[in-house]
Coordinates of C-alpha atoms and ligand atoms in Angstrom, one line a residue:
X50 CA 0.0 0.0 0.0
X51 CA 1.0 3.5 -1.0
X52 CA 0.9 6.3 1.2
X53 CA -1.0 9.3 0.6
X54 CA 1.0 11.6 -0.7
X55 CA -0.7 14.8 1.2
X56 CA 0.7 13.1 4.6
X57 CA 3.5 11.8 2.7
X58 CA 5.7 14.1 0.8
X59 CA 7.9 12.5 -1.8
X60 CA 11.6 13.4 -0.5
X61 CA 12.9 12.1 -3.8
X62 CA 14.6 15.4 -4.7
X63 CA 17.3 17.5 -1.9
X64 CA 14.8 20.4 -1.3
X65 CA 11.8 18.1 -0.6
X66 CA 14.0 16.4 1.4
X67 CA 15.4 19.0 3.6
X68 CA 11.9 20.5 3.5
X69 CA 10.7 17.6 5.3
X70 CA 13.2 17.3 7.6
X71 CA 12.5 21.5 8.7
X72 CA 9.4 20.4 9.0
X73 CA 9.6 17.6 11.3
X74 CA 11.9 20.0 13.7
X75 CA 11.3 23.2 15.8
X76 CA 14.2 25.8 15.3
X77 CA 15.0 25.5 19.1
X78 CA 15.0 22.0 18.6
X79 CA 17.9 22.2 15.7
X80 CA 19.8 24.6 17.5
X81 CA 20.2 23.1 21.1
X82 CA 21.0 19.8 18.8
X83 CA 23.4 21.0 16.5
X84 CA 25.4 22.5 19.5
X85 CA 25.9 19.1 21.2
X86 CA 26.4 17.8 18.0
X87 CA 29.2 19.5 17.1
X88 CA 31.0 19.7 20.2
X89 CA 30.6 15.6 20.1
X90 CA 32.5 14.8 16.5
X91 CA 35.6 15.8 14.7
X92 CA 35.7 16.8 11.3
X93 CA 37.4 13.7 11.0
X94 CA 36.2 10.2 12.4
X95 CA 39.2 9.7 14.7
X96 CA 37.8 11.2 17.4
X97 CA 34.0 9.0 17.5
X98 CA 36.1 5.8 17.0
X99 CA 38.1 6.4 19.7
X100 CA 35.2 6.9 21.8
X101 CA 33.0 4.5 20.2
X102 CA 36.3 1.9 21.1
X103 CA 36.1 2.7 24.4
X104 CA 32.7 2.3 24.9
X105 CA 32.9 -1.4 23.7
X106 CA 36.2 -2.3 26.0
X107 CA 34.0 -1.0 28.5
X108 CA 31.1 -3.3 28.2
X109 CA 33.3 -5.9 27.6
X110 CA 34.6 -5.5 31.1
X111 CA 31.2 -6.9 32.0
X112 CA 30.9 -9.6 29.5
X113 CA 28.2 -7.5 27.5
X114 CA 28.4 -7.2 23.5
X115 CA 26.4 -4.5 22.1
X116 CA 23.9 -3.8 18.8
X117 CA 24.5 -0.7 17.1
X118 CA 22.2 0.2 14.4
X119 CA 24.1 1.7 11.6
X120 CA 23.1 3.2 8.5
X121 CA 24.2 1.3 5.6
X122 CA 26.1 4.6 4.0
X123 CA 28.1 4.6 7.4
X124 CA 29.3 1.3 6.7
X125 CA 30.4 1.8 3.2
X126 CA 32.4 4.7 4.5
X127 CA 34.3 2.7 7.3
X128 CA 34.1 -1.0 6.1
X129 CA 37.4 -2.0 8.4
X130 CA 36.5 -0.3 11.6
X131 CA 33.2 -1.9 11.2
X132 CA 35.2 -5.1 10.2
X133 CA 37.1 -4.6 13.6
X134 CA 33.5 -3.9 15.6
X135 CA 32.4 -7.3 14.1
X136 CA 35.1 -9.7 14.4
X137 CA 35.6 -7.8 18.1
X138 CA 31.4 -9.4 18.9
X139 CA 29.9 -6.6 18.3
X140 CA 26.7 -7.1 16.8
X141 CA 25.8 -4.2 13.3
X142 CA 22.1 -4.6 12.5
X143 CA 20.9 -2.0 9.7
X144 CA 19.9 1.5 10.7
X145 CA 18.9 2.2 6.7
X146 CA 21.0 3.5 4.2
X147 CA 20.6 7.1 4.6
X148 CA 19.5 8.1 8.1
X149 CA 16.0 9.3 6.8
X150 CA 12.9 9.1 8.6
X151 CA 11.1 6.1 7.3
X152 CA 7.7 8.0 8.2
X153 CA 8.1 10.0 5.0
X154 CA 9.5 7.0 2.3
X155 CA 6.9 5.5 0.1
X156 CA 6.8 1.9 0.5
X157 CA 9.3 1.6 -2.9
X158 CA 11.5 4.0 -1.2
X159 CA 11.8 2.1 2.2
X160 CA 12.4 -1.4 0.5
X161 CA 15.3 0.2 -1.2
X162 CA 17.0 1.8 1.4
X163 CA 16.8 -1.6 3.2
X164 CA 18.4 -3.5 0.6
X165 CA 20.7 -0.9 0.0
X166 CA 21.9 -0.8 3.2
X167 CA 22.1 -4.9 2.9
X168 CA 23.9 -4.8 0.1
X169 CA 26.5 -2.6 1.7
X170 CA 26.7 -4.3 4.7
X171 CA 27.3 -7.5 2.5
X172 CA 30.2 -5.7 0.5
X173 CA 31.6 -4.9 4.0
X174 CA 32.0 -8.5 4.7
X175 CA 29.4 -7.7 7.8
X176 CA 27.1 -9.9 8.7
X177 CA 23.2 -8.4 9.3
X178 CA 20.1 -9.9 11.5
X179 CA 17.8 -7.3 11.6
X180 CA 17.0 -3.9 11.7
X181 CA 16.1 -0.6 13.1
X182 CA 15.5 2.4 11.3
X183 CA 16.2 5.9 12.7
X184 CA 14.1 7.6 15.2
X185 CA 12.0 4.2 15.4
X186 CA 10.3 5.0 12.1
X187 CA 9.0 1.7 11.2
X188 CA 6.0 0.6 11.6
X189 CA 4.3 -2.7 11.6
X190 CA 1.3 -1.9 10.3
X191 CA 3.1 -0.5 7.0
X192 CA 3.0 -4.2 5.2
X193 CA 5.1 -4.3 2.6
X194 CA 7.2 -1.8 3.5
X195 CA 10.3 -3.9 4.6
X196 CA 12.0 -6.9 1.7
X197 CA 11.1 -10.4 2.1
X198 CA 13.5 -12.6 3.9
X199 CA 16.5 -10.0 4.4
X200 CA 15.9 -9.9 8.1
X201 CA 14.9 -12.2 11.1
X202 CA 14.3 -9.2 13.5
X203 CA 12.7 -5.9 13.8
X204 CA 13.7 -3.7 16.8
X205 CA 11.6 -0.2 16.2
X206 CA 9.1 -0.6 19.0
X207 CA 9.3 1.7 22.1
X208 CA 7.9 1.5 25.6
X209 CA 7.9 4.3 28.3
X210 CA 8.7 3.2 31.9
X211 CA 7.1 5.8 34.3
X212 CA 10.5 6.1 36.7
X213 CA 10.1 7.8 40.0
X214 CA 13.7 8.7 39.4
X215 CA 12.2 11.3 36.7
X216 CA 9.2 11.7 38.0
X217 CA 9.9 15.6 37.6
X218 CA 10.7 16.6 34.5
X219 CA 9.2 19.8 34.6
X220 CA 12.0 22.1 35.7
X221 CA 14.4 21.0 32.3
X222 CA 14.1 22.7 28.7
X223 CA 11.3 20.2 27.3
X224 CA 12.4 21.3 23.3
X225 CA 14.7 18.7 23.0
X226 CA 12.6 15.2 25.0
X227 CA 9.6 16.5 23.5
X228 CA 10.7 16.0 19.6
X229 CA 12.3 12.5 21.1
X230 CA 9.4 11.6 22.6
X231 CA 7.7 12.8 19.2
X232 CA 9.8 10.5 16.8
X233 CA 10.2 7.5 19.0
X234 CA 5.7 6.9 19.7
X235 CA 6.3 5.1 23.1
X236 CA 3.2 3.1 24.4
X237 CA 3.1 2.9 28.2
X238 CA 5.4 -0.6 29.5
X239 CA 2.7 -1.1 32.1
X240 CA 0.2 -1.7 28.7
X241 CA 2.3 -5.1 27.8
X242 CA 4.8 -7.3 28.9
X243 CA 7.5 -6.0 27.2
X244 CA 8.8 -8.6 25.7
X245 CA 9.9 -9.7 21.8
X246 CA 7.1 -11.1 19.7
X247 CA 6.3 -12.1 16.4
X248 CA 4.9 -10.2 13.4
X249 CA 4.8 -12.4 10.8
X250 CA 8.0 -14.2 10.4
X251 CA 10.0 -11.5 12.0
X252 CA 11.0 -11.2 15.9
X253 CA 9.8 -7.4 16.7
X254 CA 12.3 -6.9 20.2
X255 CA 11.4 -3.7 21.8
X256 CA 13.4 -0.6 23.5
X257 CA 12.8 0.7 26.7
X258 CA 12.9 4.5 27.2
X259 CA 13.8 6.6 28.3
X260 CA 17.1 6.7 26.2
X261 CA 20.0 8.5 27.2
X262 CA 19.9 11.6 24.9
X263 CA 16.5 12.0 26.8
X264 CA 17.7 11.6 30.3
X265 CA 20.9 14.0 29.0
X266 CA 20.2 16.8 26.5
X267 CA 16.3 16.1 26.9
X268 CA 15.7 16.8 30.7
X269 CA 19.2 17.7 31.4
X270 CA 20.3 15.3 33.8
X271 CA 23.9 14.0 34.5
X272 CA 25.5 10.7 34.9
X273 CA 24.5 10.3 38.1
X274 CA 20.8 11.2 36.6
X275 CA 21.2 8.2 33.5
X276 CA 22.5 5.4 35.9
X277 CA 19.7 6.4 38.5
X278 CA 16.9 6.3 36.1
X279 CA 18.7 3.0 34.3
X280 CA 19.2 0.9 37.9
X281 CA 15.3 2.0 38.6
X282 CA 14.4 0.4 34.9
X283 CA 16.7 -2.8 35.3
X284 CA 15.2 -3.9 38.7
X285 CA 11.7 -3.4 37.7
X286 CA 12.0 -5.1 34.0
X287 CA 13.7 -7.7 36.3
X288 CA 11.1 -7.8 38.3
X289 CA 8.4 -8.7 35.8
X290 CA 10.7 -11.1 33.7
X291 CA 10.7 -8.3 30.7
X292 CA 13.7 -7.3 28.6
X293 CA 15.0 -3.7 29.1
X294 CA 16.3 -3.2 25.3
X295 CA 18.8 0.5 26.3
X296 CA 18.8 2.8 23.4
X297 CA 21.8 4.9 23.5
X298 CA 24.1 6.9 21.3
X299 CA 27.8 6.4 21.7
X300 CA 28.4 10.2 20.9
X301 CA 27.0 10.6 24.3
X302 CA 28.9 7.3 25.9
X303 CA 31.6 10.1 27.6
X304 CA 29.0 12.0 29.2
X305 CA 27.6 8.9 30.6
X306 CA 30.4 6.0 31.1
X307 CA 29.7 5.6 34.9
X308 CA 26.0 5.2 33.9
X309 CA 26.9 2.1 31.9
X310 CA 29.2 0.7 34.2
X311 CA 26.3 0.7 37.4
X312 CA 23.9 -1.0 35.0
X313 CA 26.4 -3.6 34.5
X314 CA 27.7 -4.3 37.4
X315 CA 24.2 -4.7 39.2
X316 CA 23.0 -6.6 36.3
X317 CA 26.1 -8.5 37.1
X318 CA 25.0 -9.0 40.7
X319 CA 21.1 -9.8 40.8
X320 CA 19.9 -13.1 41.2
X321 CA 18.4 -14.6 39.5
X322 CA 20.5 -13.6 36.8
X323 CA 19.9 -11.3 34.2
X324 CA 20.9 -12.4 30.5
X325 CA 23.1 -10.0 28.7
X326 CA 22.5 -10.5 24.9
X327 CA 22.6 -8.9 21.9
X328 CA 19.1 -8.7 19.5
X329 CA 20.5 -11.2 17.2
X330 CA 21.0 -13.7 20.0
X331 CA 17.8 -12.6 21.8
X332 CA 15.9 -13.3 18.3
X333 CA 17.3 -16.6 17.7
X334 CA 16.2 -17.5 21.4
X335 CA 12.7 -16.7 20.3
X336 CA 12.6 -18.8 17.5
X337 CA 14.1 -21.8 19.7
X338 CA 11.6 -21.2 22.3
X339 CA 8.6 -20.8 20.5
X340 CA 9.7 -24.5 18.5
X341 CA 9.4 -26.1 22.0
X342 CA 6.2 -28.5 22.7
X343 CA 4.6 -31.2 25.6
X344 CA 2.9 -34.2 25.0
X345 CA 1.2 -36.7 27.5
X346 CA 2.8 -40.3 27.6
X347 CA 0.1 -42.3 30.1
X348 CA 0.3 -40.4 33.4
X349 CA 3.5 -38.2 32.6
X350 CA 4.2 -35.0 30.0
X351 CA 7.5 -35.2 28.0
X352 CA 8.9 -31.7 27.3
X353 CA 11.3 -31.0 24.3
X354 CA 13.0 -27.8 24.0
X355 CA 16.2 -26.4 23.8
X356 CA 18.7 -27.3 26.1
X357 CA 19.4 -23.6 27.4
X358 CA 15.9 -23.9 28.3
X359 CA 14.3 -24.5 31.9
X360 CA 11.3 -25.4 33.0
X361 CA 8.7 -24.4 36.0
X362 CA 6.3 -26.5 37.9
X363 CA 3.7 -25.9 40.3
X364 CA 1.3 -27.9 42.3
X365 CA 3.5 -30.7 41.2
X366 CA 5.2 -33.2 42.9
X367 CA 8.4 -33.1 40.7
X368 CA 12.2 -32.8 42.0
X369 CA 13.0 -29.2 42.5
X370 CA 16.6 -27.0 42.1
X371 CA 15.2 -24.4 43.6
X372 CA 11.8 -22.1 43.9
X373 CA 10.9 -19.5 41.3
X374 CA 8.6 -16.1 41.6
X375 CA 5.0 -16.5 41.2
X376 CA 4.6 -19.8 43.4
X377 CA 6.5 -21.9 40.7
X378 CA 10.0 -24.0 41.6
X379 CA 13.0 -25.1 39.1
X380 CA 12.3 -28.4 37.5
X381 CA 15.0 -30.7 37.5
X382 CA 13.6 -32.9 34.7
X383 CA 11.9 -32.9 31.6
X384 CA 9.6 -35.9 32.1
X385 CA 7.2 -34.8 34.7
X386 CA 4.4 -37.4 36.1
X387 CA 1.0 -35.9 37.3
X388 CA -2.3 -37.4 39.3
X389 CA -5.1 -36.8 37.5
X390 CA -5.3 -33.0 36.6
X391 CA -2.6 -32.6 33.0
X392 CA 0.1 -29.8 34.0
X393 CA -0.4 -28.1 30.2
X394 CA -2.4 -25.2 29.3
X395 CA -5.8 -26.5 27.4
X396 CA -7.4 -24.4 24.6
X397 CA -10.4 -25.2 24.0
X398 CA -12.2 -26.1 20.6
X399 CA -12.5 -22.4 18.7
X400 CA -9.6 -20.8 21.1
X401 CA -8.0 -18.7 18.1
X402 CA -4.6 -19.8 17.0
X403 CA -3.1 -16.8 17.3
X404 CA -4.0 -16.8 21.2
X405 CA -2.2 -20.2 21.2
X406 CA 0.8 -19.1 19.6
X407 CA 1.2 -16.0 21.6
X408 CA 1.0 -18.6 24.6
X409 CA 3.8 -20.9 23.1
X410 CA 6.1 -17.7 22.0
X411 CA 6.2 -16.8 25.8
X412 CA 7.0 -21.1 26.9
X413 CA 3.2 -21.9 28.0
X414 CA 2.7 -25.4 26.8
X415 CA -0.6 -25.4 25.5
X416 CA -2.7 -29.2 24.9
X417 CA -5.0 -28.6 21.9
X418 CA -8.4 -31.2 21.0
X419 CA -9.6 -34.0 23.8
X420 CA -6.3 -33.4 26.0
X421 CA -7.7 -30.1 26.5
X422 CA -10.4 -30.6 28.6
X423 CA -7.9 -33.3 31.0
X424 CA -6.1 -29.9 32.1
X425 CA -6.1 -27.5 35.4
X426 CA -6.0 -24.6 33.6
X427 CA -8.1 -23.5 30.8
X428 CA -8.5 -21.0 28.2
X429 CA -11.7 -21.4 26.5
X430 CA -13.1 -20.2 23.4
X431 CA -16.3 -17.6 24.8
X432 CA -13.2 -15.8 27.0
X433 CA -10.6 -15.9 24.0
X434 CA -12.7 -14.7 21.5
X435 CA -12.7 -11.1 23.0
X436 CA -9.2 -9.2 22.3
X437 CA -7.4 -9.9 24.3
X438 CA -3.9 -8.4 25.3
X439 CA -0.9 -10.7 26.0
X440 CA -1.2 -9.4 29.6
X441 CA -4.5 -10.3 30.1
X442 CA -4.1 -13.7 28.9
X443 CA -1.2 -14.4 31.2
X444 CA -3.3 -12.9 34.0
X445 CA -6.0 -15.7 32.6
X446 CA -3.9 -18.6 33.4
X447 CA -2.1 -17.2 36.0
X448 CA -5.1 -16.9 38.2
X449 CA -6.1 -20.5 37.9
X450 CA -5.4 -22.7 40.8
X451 CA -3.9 -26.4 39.7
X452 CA -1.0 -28.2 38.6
X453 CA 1.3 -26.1 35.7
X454 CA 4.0 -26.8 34.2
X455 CA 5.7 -24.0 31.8
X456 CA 9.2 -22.8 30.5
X457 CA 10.6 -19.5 31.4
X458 CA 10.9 -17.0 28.3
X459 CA 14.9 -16.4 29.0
X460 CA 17.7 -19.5 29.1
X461 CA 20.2 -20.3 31.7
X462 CA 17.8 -19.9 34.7
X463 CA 18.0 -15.8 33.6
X464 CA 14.8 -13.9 35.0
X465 CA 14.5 -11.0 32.6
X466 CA 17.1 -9.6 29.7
X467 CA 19.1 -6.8 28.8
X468 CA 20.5 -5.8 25.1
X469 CA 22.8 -2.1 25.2
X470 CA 21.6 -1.0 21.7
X471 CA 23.0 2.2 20.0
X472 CA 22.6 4.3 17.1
X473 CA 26.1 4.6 15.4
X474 CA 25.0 7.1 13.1
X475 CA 28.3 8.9 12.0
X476 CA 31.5 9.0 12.8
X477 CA 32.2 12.6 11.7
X478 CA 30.5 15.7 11.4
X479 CA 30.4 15.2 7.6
X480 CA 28.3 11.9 7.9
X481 CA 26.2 14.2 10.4
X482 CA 26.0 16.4 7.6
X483 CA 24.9 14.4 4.7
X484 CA 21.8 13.1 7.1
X485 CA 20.3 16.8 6.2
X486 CA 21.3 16.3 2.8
X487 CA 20.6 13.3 1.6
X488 CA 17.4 11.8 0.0
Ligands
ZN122 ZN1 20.0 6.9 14.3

């Protein structure tokens, strides 16, 4: 599907282009961030690799790799440092070509600044998973928008955590976390569970704001003011088993490097642990889980799934390595007998399949046809037929007493997830530059 034009301006020649990009921007908004802007990059890209080096040897310190989204024509210009970000763990998922605002492409334009940016990643010698395009400017409803079979993963959804830690915004120059807030479309995290999901074949894995050029240059807070409002995230997305996706920007990683180092460390230090991934590993992890299944063998259920994988019980009496939130223990095996009640979630005849999918995607084992009814806890069709949210249906099952057997959304007995994402978007101010001139 086309867009309409009237929304939609066609940026295909430079004045269109910049024209739309004005238009998208307050003048305050420019100036306060072409001030930080420049006193961020060189002229010349010595000065953002260095950083951008030290920001990595820095997470490494804590075993963490990051994702940095990075426009395809910002790989073309650097191909070996982005060799040496690669081979180093680092993970490159595509950022576009250009960094444009998908909001104003036509769906021909978006497919080829995707494969573009592909293609030169692929001429690079860098491998790509999946990608995010600037400012969050994809959409899922825009079908057709993105190539068939280029990617396995989407990151360009964003939730807003209410944090007490900035609960008082008000006293800050708003310009700057106002056009953020604009471009990025958070819905609320206490609306979902923030975790990945599929959309069609691809893994969509959403970011958590705020971001840091938010916390920094949007309500003017220091490092102290970024690690604060990151710790606060961290425990409660570990608290509900969600993944806390950061979005940062390494041209603000010296501003911040303590910040980064607090998140680490007590990510380091909670227990259960947290797993530190990358989206391409967190994607893959989806796909494995969601493959996983149960089936009854006389009075016992046989689980396969990935090794990494481990499994919850309660009401059960089952060997136990130790108890879990929610009134569920560590099971020690994958063959677990029952009394008379199945341990399996039953959907009922007329349950829609994309409730039961949803179900499997987050490790509910769900028992389909005459097994159904045999189960503790139910989902039936006259409930299921409503819309329901993802929340709501875990509430569903949740709230019903009897035996249950499930498998935790992360591996390696992790509670929750964390993935340091940034936008590498230039490496000098000329890159900067061609982002207002370009398209
Ligand atoms: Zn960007």
């Amino acid at each position: 599907v086309e867009r309409a034009p009237a929304s939609n301006p066609n940026p295909a020649s430079a004045t269109a282009g910049i024209a739309y990009w004005l238009r998208q921007r307050s003048p305050t908004y420019i100036a306060r961030r072409f001030r930080r802007i420049v006193s961020r990059y060189g002229i010349s890209p010595e000065k953002a690799v260095a950083r951008t080096r030290r920001l990595v040897e820095t997470l490494d310190n804590y075993g963490c790799s990051p994702t940095f989204a990075t426009p395809g024509s910002v790989v073309a210009s650097y191909p070996q440092f982005m060799r040496e970000l690669s081979a180093g763990g680092v993970e490159l998922a595509v950022h576009g070509f250009d960094h444009v605002d998908f909001r104003g492409l036509t769906q021909q334009e978006s497919k080829s600044q995707l494969i573009r940016a592909a293609k030169a990643f692929a001429e690079a010698g860098i491998p790509h998973r999946g990608f995010r395009c600037p400012y969050l400017s994809f959409s899922h409803d825009q079908m057709g928008f993105v190539p068939d079979d280029v990617f396995g993963y989407s990151s360009n959804e964003a939730v807003w955590w209410n944090l007490a830690t900035i609960s008082d915004p008000a006293t800050a120059p708003r310009v700057i976390f106002d056009h953020l807030s604009e471009f990025y479309r958070p819905t609320p995290a206490d609306d979902s569970l923030v975790l990945p999901r599929f959309v069609g074949d691809l893994v969509e894995i959403p970011v958590s704001l705020p971001d840091d050029l938010q916390l920094l240059d949007g309500l003017g807070r220091g490092e102290d003011g970024v690690g604060d409002a990151w710790l606060e995230l961290l425990r409660a997305s570990h608290e509900r088993g969600s993944i806390f996706t950061v979005l940062m920007h390494p041209e603000a990683f010296d501003l911040c490097a303590d910040a980064y180092e607090r998140l680490l460390a007590e990510a380091r230090s909670l227990s259960p642990a947290v797993w530190i991934a990358r989206l391409c590993d967190v994607s893959d992890w989806w796909r494995e889980l969601r493959a996983s299944s149960a089936h009854i063998d006389g009075a016992s259920i046989v689980v396969a799934c990935p090794p990494r994988a481990f499994l919850l019980g309660r009401g059960l009496d089952a060997g136990k390595s130790g108890s879990w939130a929610g009134g569920y223990s560590m099971l020690d095996d994958r063959v677990i007998s029952f009394d008379k009640q199945v341990p399996l979630v039953g959907a009922g005849a007329g349950v829609p399949s994309a409730h039961i999918q949803r179900l499997r995607q987050l490790g509910y084992l769900v028992a389909e046809g005459a097994d159904a009814e045999r189960c503790a806890v139910q989902i039936d069709a006259g409930e299921a037929q409503r819309e329901l949210e993802e929340r709501d249906l875990v509430a569903r099952i949740e709230s019903q007493p009897g035996p249950l057997v499930r498998l935790w959304q992360w591996p390696d007995g992790a509670r929750s997830a964390l993935c340091i994402t940034g936008d590498l978007d230039a490496l000098s101010l000329r890159d900067y530059a061609r982002r207002v001139v370009t398209l």
